[in-house]
């Protein structure tokens, strides 16, 4: 769990926004209730005068109740305005964090794809001879083909040509998957090590690439 900077504000969550929206609904309900009180007092509303034409307090309305309702409406409207500002700020933070996370995820995905692409395309050995009539020749292997994968051997685990020799010995008579780069093309061949009239089980010579 990452430790938060003591001076920083806690990150806003969707649940925080939902609580703010609930509070907003409650304030709006209270404002509505006070407006109904004013409506019941001869519909005085927020601005109707509370004195008669001669300047005396009106006796047809409950002046204390009207003033209290008006005061509460003003206070609640101020609270509502401040709360809506909080909601706006919270949503902005959420969207900004979501955007930042999305951009970070995309950057990481691209970096991983590039890394995988480089790893996948990185050859570790080169074919420098193929004997005609050999298993290697029949598979389509050619001189200067650069080997990316030879069975289970790839740039990650290749240490020496003995790795390839071991795979070949254990795969006699069984097709091996070989991935190679020829020029700008990436090719997949099936190569079956087996006895033939020549030396070895492949009939080709492979050299490790110096990197």
Short mmCIF file of C-alpha atoms in Angstrom, two decimals, residues 21-208:
data_model
loop_
_atom_site.label_atom_id
_atom_site.label_comp_id
_atom_site.label_asym_id
_atom_site.label_seq_id
_atom_site.Cartn_x
_atom_site.Cartn_y
_atom_site.Cartn_z
CA UNK A 21 -24.50 14.38 -4.64
CA UNK A 22 -26.63 12.86 -1.88
CA UNK A 23 -25.95 15.93 0.28
CA UNK A 24 -26.88 18.15 -2.69
CA UNK A 25 -30.24 16.35 -3.02
CA UNK A 26 -30.87 16.82 0.72
CA UNK A 27 -30.13 20.57 0.52
CA UNK A 28 -32.40 20.93 -2.54
CA UNK A 29 -35.19 19.13 -0.65
CA UNK A 30 -34.76 21.52 2.32
CA UNK A 31 -34.82 24.60 0.03
CA UNK A 32 -38.01 23.26 -1.59
CA UNK A 33 -39.59 22.76 1.85
CA UNK A 34 -38.82 26.36 2.87
CA UNK A 35 -40.21 27.69 -0.42
CA UNK A 36 -43.40 25.76 0.36
CA UNK A 37 -43.51 27.50 3.76
CA UNK A 38 -43.28 30.88 1.98
CA UNK A 39 -45.93 29.81 -0.52
CA UNK A 40 -48.25 28.93 2.38
CA UNK A 41 -47.74 32.47 3.83
CA UNK A 42 -49.85 34.16 1.15
CA UNK A 43 -47.16 33.34 -1.46
CA UNK A 44 -44.79 36.03 -0.10
CA UNK A 45 -41.77 34.34 -1.70
CA UNK A 46 -38.28 35.74 -1.11
CA UNK A 47 -38.97 39.39 -2.02
CA UNK A 48 -42.58 40.35 -1.20
CA UNK A 49 -42.76 43.20 1.38
CA UNK A 50 -43.63 42.26 4.97
CA UNK A 51 -45.15 45.66 5.77
CA UNK A 52 -48.41 47.15 4.57
CA UNK A 53 -48.81 50.38 2.59
CA UNK A 54 -48.65 52.37 5.81
CA UNK A 55 -45.41 50.74 6.88
CA UNK A 56 -46.89 48.50 9.57
CA UNK A 57 -45.97 44.81 9.83
CA UNK A 58 -48.46 42.72 7.90
CA UNK A 59 -50.89 40.89 10.11
CA UNK A 60 -51.94 38.35 7.46
CA UNK A 61 -48.62 36.49 7.53
CA UNK A 62 -46.37 35.00 10.21
CA UNK A 63 -43.48 37.45 9.81
CA UNK A 64 -41.10 35.49 12.06
CA UNK A 65 -41.74 32.28 10.09
CA UNK A 66 -41.28 34.10 6.74
CA UNK A 67 -38.01 35.73 7.86
CA UNK A 68 -36.71 32.42 9.22
CA UNK A 69 -37.63 30.61 6.00
CA UNK A 70 -36.02 33.34 3.84
CA UNK A 71 -32.85 33.30 5.97
CA UNK A 72 -32.64 29.52 5.76
CA UNK A 73 -33.18 29.54 1.99
CA UNK A 74 -30.31 32.03 1.53
CA UNK A 75 -27.99 29.98 3.77
CA UNK A 76 -28.94 26.74 2.03
CA UNK A 77 -28.46 28.28 -1.43
CA UNK A 78 -24.95 29.36 -0.39
CA UNK A 79 -24.28 25.83 0.90
CA UNK A 80 -25.65 24.44 -2.37
CA UNK A 81 -23.37 26.69 -4.43
CA UNK A 82 -20.29 25.66 -2.37
CA UNK A 83 -21.29 22.01 -2.61
CA UNK A 84 -21.70 22.16 -6.40
CA UNK A 85 -18.21 23.67 -6.57
CA UNK A 86 -16.94 20.68 -4.53
CA UNK A 87 -18.75 18.26 -6.84
CA UNK A 88 -17.23 19.95 -9.90
CA UNK A 89 -13.74 19.84 -8.36
CA UNK A 90 -14.16 16.18 -7.36
CA UNK A 91 -15.36 15.15 -10.83
CA UNK A 92 -12.49 17.10 -12.40
CA UNK A 93 -10.01 15.24 -10.16
CA UNK A 94 -11.60 11.89 -10.98
CA UNK A 95 -11.52 12.55 -14.71
CA UNK A 96 -7.95 13.87 -14.56
CA UNK A 97 -6.82 10.81 -12.59
CA UNK A 98 -8.68 8.47 -14.96
CA UNK A 99 -7.08 10.20 -17.95
CA UNK A 100 -3.63 10.02 -16.33
CA UNK A 101 -4.13 6.32 -15.53
CA UNK A 102 -5.33 5.62 -19.09
CA UNK A 103 -2.32 7.45 -20.58
CA UNK A 104 0.04 5.62 -18.19
CA UNK A 105 -1.53 2.25 -19.06
CA UNK A 106 -1.27 3.01 -22.78
CA UNK A 107 2.38 4.09 -22.40
CA UNK A 108 3.17 0.93 -20.42
CA UNK A 109 1.37 -1.24 -22.98
CA UNK A 110 3.28 0.41 -25.82
CA UNK A 111 6.59 0.03 -23.96
CA UNK A 112 5.83 -3.63 -23.28
CA UNK A 113 4.83 -4.20 -26.91
CA UNK A 114 8.07 -2.54 -28.07
CA UNK A 115 10.07 -4.61 -25.59
CA UNK A 116 8.34 -7.82 -26.70
CA UNK A 117 8.78 -6.88 -30.33
CA UNK A 118 12.49 -6.25 -29.82
CA UNK A 119 12.83 -9.51 -27.89
CA UNK A 120 10.85 -11.47 -30.46
CA UNK A 121 12.78 -10.04 -33.38
CA UNK A 122 16.22 -10.37 -31.83
CA UNK A 123 18.05 -13.24 -33.56
CA UNK A 124 20.81 -15.08 -31.72
CA UNK A 125 22.41 -17.22 -34.48
CA UNK A 126 22.99 -17.27 -38.23
CA UNK A 127 23.03 -20.09 -40.79
CA UNK A 128 26.32 -19.99 -42.68
CA UNK A 129 26.05 -23.26 -44.64
CA UNK A 130 23.27 -25.60 -45.85
CA UNK A 131 24.10 -28.92 -47.53
CA UNK A 132 21.88 -29.79 -50.52
CA UNK A 133 19.68 -32.86 -49.88
CA UNK A 134 19.89 -32.43 -46.10
CA UNK A 135 16.95 -32.12 -43.66
CA UNK A 136 17.84 -28.41 -43.30
CA UNK A 137 17.74 -27.97 -47.08
CA UNK A 138 14.37 -29.75 -47.36
CA UNK A 139 12.92 -27.52 -44.62
CA UNK A 140 13.74 -24.43 -46.68
CA UNK A 141 16.57 -23.15 -44.47
CA UNK A 142 18.99 -20.88 -46.38
CA UNK A 143 22.45 -19.41 -45.84
CA UNK A 144 22.35 -16.06 -43.96
CA UNK A 145 18.99 -16.85 -42.34
CA UNK A 146 19.09 -15.35 -38.83
CA UNK A 147 17.51 -17.62 -36.20
CA UNK A 148 15.11 -16.05 -33.70
CA UNK A 149 13.75 -19.29 -32.21
CA UNK A 150 14.99 -22.84 -32.65
CA UNK A 151 12.53 -25.12 -30.87
CA UNK A 152 12.66 -23.96 -27.24
CA UNK A 153 15.89 -21.97 -27.73
CA UNK A 154 15.65 -18.18 -28.11
CA UNK A 155 17.67 -15.05 -27.31
CA UNK A 156 16.62 -15.29 -23.64
CA UNK A 157 18.05 -18.72 -22.93
CA UNK A 158 20.70 -19.19 -25.64
CA UNK A 159 24.17 -19.56 -24.15
CA UNK A 160 26.08 -21.64 -26.70
CA UNK A 161 25.55 -23.86 -29.76
CA UNK A 162 25.30 -26.78 -27.31
CA UNK A 163 21.75 -25.53 -26.55
CA UNK A 164 20.76 -26.14 -30.18
CA UNK A 165 22.63 -29.47 -30.30
CA UNK A 166 20.68 -30.68 -27.23
CA UNK A 167 17.33 -29.72 -28.76
CA UNK A 168 18.27 -31.45 -32.03
CA UNK A 169 19.33 -34.69 -30.26
CA UNK A 170 16.06 -34.80 -28.28
CA UNK A 171 13.96 -34.09 -31.37
CA UNK A 172 15.22 -36.73 -33.80
CA UNK A 173 12.33 -37.66 -36.07
CA UNK A 174 10.10 -34.93 -34.60
CA UNK A 175 9.36 -31.61 -36.31
CA UNK A 176 10.94 -28.55 -34.71
CA UNK A 177 9.50 -25.06 -35.07
CA UNK A 178 12.10 -22.59 -36.33
CA UNK A 179 11.47 -18.84 -36.51
CA UNK A 180 13.93 -16.82 -38.55
CA UNK A 181 14.53 -13.50 -40.22
CA UNK A 182 15.40 -13.51 -43.91
CA UNK A 183 16.11 -10.01 -45.16
CA UNK A 184 13.14 -8.04 -43.85
CA UNK A 185 10.81 -11.05 -43.60
CA UNK A 186 9.98 -13.05 -40.52
CA UNK A 187 9.45 -16.74 -41.41
CA UNK A 188 8.37 -19.92 -39.61
CA UNK A 189 9.74 -23.25 -40.80
CA UNK A 190 9.23 -26.84 -39.71
CA UNK A 191 12.56 -28.68 -39.45
CA UNK A 192 12.75 -32.41 -38.60
CA UNK A 193 16.21 -33.59 -37.45
CA UNK A 194 16.89 -37.08 -38.86
CA UNK A 195 19.53 -39.44 -40.19
CA UNK A 196 20.49 -38.80 -43.79
CA UNK A 197 23.40 -39.60 -46.10
CA UNK A 198 25.48 -36.75 -44.71
CA UNK A 199 26.89 -35.83 -41.33
CA UNK A 200 24.69 -34.98 -38.32
CA UNK A 201 20.91 -34.71 -38.14
CA UNK A 202 20.46 -31.31 -39.84
CA UNK A 203 23.03 -30.82 -42.60
CA UNK A 204 23.63 -27.16 -41.87
CA UNK A 205 26.11 -25.04 -39.98
CA UNK A 206 24.99 -22.44 -37.46
CA UNK A 207 27.09 -19.70 -35.85
CA UNK A 208 26.18 -17.60 -32.84
#
